[in-house]
CSV table of C-alpha atoms and ligand atoms in Angstrom, one decimal:
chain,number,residue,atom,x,y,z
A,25,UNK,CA,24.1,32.6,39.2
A,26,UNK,CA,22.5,29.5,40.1
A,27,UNK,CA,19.2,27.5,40.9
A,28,UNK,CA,15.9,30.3,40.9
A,29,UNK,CA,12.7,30.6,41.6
A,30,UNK,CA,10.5,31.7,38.2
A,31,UNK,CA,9.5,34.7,40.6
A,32,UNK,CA,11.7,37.7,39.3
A,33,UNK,CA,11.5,36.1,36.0
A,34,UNK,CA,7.7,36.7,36.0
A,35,UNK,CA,7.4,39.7,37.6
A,36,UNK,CA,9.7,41.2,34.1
A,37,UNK,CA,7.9,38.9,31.8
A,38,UNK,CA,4.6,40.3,33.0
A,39,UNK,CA,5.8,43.9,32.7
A,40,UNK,CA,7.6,43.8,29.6
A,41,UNK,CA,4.9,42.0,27.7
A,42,UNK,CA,7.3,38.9,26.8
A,43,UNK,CA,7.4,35.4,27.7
A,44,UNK,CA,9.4,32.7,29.3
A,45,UNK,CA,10.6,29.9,27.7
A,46,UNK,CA,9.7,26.7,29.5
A,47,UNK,CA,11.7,23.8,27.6
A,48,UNK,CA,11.5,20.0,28.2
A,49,UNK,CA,15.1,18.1,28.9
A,50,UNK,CA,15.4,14.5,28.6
A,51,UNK,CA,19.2,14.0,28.2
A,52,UNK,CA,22.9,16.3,28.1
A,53,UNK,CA,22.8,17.2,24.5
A,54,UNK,CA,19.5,18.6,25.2
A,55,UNK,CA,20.1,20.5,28.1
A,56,UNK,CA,23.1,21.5,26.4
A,57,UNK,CA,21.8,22.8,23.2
A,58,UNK,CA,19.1,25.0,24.7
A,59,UNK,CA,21.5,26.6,27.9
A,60,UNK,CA,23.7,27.5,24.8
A,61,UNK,CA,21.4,29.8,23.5
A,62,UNK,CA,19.9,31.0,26.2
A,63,UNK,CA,23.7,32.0,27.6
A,64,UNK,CA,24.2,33.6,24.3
A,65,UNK,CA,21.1,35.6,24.4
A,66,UNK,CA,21.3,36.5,27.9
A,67,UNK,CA,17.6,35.3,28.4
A,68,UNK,CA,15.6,33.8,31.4
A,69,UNK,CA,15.3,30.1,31.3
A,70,UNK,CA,13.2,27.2,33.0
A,71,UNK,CA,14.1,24.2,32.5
A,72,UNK,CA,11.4,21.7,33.2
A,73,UNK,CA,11.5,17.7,33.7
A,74,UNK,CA,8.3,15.7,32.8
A,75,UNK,CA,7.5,12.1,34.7
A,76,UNK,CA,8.8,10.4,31.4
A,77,UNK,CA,12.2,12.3,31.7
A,78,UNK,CA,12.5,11.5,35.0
A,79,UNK,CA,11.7,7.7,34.0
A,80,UNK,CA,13.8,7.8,31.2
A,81,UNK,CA,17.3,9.5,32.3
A,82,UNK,CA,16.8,9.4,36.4
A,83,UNK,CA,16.3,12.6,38.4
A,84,UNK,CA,19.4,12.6,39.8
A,85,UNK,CA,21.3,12.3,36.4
A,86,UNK,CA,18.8,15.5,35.2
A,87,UNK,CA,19.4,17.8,38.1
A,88,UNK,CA,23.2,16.9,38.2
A,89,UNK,CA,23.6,18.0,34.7
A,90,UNK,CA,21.4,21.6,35.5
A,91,UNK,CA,23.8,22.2,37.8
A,92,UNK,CA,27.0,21.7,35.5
A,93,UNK,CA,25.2,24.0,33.1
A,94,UNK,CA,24.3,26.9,35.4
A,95,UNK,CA,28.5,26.1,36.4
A,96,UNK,CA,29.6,26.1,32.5
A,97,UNK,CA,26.8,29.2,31.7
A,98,UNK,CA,26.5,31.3,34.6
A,99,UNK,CA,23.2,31.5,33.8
A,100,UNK,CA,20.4,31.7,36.3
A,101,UNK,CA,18.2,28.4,35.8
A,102,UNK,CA,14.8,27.8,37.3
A,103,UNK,CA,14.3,23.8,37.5
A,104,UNK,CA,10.8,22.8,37.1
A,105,UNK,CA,8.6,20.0,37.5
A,106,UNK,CA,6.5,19.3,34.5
A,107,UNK,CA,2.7,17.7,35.0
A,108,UNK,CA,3.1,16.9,38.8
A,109,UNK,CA,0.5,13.9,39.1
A,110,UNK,CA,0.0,13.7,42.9
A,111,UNK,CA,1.6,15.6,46.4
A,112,UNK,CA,4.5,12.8,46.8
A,113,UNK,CA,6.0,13.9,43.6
A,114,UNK,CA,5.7,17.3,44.2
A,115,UNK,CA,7.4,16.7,47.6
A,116,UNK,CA,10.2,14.9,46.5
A,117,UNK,CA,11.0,17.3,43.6
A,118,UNK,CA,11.0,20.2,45.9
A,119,UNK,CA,13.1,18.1,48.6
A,120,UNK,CA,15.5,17.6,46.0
A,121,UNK,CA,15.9,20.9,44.6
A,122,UNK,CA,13.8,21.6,42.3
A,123,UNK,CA,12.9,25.3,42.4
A,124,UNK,CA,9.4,25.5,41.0
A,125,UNK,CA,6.8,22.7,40.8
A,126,UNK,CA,3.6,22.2,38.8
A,127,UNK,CA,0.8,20.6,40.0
A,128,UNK,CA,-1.7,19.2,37.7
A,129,UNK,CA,-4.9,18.5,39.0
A,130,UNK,CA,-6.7,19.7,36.4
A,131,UNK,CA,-7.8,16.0,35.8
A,132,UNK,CA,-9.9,16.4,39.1
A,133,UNK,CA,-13.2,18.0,40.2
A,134,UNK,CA,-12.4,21.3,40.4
A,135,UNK,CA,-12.7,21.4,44.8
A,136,UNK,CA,-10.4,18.3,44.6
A,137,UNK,CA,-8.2,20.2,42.5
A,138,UNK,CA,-8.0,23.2,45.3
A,139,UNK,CA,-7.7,20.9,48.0
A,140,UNK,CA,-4.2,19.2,45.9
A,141,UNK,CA,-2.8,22.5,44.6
A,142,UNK,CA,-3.4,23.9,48.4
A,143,UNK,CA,-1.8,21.1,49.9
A,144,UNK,CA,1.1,21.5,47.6
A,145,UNK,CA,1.2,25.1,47.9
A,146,UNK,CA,1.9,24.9,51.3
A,147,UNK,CA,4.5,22.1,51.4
A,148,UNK,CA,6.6,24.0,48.5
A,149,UNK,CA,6.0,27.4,49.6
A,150,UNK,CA,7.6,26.9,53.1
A,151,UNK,CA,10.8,25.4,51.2
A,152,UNK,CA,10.7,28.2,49.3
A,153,UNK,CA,9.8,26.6,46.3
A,154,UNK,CA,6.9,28.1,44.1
A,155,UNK,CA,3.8,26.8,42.9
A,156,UNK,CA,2.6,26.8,38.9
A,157,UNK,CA,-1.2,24.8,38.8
A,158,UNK,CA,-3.6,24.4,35.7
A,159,UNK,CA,-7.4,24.3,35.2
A,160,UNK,CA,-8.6,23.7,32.3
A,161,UNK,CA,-8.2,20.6,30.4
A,162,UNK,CA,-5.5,20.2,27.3
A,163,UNK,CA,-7.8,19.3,24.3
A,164,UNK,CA,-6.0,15.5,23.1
A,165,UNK,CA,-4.1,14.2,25.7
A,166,UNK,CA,-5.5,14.7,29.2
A,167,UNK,CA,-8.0,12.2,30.4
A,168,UNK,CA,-11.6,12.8,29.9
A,169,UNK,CA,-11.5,15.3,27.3
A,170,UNK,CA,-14.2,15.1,24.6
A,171,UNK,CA,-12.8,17.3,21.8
A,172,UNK,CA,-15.8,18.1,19.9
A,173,UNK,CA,-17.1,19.9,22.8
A,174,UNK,CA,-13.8,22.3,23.6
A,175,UNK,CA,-15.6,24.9,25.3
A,176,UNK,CA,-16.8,22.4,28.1
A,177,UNK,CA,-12.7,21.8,28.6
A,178,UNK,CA,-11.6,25.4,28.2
A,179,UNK,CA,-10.4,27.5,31.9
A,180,UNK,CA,-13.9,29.4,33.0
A,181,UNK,CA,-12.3,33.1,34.3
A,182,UNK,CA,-14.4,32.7,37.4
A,183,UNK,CA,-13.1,29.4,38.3
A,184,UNK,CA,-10.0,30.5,37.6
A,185,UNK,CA,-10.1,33.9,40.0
A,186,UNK,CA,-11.7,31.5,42.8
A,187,UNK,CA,-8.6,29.1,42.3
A,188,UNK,CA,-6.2,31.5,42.3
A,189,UNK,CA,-7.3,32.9,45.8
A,190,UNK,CA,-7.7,29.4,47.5
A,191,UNK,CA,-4.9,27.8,46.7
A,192,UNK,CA,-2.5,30.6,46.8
A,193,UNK,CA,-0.8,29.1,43.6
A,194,UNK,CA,2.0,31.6,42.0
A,195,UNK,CA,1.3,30.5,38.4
A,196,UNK,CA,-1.9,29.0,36.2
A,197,UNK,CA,-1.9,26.5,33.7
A,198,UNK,CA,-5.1,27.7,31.0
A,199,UNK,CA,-6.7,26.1,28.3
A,200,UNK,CA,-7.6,28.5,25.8
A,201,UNK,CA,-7.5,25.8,22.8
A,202,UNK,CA,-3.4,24.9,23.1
A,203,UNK,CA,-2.6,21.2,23.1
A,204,UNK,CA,0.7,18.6,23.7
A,205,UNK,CA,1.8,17.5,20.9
A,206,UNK,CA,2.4,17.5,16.9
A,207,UNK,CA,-0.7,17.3,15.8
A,208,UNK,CA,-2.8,20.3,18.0
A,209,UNK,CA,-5.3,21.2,15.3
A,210,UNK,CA,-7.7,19.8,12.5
A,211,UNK,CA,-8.6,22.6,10.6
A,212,UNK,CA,-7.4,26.2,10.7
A,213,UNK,CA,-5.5,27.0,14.3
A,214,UNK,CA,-7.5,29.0,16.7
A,215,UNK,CA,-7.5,30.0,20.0
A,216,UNK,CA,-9.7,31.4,22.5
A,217,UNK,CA,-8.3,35.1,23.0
A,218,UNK,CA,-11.5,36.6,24.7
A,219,UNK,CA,-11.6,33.9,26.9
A,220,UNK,CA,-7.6,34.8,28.0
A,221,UNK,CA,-8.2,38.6,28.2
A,222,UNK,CA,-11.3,38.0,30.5
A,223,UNK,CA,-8.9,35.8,32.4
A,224,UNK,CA,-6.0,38.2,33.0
A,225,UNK,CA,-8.3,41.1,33.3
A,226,UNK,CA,-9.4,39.3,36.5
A,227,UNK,CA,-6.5,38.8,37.5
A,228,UNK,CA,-4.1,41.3,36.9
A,229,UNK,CA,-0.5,41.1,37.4
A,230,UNK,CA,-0.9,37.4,38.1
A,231,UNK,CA,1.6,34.9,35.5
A,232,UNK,CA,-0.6,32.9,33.2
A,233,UNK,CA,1.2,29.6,31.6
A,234,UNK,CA,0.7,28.2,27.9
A,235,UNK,CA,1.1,24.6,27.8
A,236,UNK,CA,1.2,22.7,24.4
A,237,UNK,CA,2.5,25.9,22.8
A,238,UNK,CA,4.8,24.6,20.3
A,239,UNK,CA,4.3,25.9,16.9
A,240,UNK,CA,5.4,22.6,15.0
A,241,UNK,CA,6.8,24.5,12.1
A,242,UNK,CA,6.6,23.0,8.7
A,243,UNK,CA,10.2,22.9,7.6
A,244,UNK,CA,11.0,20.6,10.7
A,245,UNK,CA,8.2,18.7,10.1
A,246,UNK,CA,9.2,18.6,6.4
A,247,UNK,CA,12.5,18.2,6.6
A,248,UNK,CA,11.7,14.8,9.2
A,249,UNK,CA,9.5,13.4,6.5
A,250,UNK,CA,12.2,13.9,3.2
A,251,UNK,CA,14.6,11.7,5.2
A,252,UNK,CA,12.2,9.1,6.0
A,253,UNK,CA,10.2,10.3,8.9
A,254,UNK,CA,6.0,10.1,9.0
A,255,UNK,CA,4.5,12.6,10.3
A,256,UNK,CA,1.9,13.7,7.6
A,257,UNK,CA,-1.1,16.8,8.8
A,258,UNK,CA,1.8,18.4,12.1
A,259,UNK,CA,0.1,21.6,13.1
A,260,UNK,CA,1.4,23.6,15.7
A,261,UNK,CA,0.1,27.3,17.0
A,262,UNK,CA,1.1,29.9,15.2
A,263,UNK,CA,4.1,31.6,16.3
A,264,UNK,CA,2.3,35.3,16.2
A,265,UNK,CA,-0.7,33.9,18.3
A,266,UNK,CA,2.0,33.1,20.5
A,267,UNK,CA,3.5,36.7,21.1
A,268,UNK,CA,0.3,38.1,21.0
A,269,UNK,CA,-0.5,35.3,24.4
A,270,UNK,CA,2.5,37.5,25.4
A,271,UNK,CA,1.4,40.8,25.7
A,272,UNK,CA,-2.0,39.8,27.7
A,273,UNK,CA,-0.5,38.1,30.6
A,274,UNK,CA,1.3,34.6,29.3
A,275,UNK,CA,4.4,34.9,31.4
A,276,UNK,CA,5.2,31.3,30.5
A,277,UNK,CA,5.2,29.5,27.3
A,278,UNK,CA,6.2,25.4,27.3
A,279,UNK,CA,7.7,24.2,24.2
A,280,UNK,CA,9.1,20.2,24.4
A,281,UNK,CA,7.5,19.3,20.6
A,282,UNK,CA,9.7,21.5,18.9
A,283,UNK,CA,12.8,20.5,20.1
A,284,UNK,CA,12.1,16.7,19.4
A,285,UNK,CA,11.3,17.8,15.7
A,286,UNK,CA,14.8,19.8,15.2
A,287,UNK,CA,16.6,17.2,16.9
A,288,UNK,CA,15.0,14.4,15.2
A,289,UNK,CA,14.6,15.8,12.0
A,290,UNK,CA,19.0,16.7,12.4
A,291,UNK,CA,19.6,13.2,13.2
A,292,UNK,CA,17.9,11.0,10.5
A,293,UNK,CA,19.2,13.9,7.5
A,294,UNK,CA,23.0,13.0,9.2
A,295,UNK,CA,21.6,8.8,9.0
A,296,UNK,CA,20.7,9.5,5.7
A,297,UNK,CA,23.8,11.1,3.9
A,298,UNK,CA,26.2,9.3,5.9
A,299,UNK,CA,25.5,5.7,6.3
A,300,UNK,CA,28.9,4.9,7.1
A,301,UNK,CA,28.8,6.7,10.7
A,302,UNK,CA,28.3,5.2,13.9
A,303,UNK,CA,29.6,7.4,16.0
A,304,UNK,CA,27.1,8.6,18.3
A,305,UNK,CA,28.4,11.8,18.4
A,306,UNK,CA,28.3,12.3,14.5
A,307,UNK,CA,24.7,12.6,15.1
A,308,UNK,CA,24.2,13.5,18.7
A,309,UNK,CA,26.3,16.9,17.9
A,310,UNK,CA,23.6,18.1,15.0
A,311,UNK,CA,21.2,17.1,17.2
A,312,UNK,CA,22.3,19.0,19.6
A,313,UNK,CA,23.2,22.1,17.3
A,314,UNK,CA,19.4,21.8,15.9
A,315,UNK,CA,17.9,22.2,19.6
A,316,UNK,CA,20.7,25.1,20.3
A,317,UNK,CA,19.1,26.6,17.0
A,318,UNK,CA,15.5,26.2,17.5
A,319,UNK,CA,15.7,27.8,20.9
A,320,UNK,CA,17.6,30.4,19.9
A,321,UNK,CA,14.9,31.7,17.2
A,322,UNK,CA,12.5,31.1,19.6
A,323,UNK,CA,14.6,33.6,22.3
A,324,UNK,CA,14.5,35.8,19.7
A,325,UNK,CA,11.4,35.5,17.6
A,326,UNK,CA,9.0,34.4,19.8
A,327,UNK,CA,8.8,35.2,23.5
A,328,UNK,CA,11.0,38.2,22.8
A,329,UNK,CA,12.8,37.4,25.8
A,330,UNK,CA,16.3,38.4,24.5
A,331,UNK,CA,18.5,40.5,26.9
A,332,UNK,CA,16.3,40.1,29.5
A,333,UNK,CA,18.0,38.2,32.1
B,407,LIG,O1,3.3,21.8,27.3
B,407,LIG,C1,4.3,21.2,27.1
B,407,LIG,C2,5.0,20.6,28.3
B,407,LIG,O2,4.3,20.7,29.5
B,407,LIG,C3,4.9,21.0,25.8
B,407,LIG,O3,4.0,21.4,24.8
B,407,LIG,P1,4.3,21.0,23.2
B,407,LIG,O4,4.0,19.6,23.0
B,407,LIG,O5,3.4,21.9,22.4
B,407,LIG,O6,5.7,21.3,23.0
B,408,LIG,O1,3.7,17.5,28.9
B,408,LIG,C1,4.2,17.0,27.9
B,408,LIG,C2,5.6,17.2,27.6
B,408,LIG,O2,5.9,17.3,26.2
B,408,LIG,C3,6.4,16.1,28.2
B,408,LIG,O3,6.3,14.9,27.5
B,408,LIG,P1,6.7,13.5,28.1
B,408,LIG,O4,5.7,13.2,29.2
B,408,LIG,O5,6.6,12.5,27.0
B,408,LIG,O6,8.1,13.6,28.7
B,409,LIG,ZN1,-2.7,19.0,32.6
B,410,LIG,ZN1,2.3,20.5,29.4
């Protein structure tokens, strides 16, 4: 048990046609909830940390409490770095612990984005630290993106094999109509399934990672709006477009949307029928017991990951 690289973890994902889950921690309830299920499914885990967790709870505080639950779980944890901007954050993750880092350069010309992901390919590799990068651009939230013109966004297979091979990268980040967030599409969800076969065709037996794969599933959502919540038109992907990503090469799947629904939604139903608490942990436990929960079904359900730790 302990800290790992995603490298095993992959390597079984890719055979066994299942996924990864690749969930977002912010605080100890969180952390908490999801290692729960995952220890009682016996399932791979990553735990990944995003520049706003980092801001928000401190790196030290997030790593400290990974630790205490690989100690409590005896779970093997991979520790992540979500959406790595730039080398120096990439170095300090992997300088203090971290086992796996992403670098996103996708916001850059793609040479740019080689020369970055090399760069930090290097640095992390001889730490042994590995490497996921992304090209493609996430339709909604990263800069630049026109989204009336998706295709122009979307990862070409042919950049993508060149990428692979120059930066030396372990795992990559594709856009194939996935997006962060609650609100991921207008009309009926769709995503770009030719595009992702010619991609893993090309590159066979390499790990392909979804990002913005939460499937934002109406009776969260629902739930969230009947006790006072707004958030009218939430669409996520579909859970089965999701396992079929699976089976052709998606080794990792990130879900952070989901868990702030179950949590959220939890909480304000507990504000709502009990006015009269103020203990924190009157509504921090349900919150927590949502995420444990929503994790669990997606173990189960979803990357089909189950027993396969
Ligand atoms: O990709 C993510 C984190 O990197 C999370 O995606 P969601 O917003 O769909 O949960
Ligand atoms: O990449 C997006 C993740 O959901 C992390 O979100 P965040 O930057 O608000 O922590
Ligand atoms: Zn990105
Ligand atoms: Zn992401």
């Amino acid at each position: 048990m302990g800290l790992v690289t995603s490298t095993e973890m992959f390597k079984k994902a890719y055979e066994g046609g299942y996924a990864v889950g690749a969930f977002n921690v912010n605080n100890m309830e969180i952390i908490q909830g999801i290692v729960e299920a995952a220890a009682e499914e016996q399932a791979p885990l990553i735990l990944q940390v995003s520049a706003g967790a980092r801001k928000y709870a401190h790196p030290v505080y997030l790593r400290k409490l990974v630790e205490a639950a690989i100690e409590v779980t005896g779970l093997d944890i991979c520790l992540h770095l979500d959406h790595g901007d730039d080398f120096e954050i990439c170095k300090t993750c992997v300088d203090s612990g971290f086992t796996s880092v992403m670098v996103d350069g996708s916001k850059h010309p793609f040479a740019e984005n080689i020369a970055l992901t090399k760069k930090v390919v290097e640095y992390a590799h001889d730490h042994g630290v590995v490497v996921e990068a992304e090209l493609g651009k996430l339709a909604g939230i990263e800069d630049d993106v026109n989204v009336d013109t998706p295709n122009a966004t979307y990862t070409d297979p042919d950049e993508a094999v060149e990428f692979v091979e120059k930066t030396g990268c372990d795992s990559l980040a594709i856009t194939i109509g996935t997006s962060h967030g609650a609100f991921k599409f207008k009309g009926e969800p769709r995503l770009d399934f030719e595009r992702l076969y010619k991609i893993s065709d090309l590159l066979p037996g390499f790990p392909l990672v979804l990002h913005g794969a939460s499937s934002v599933p109406k009776e969260f959502v629902d739930l969230c709006n009947q006790y006072g919540g707004q958030i009218p038109g939430a669409k996520g992907v579909p859970e089965d477009m999701l396992r079929k990503a699976a089976k052709s090469g998606v080794c990792k799947i990130n879900i952070d949307t989901d868990l702030r629904l179950a949590m959220t939604a939890s909480i304000r139903q507990v504000f709502v029928e009990n006015p009269g608490w103020f203990d924190p942990r009157q509504y921090l436990g349900p919150g927590r017991s949502a995420i444990k929960a929503m994790v669990a079904h997606k173990i189960k359900n979803v990357l089909d990951c189950s027993h396969k730790r």
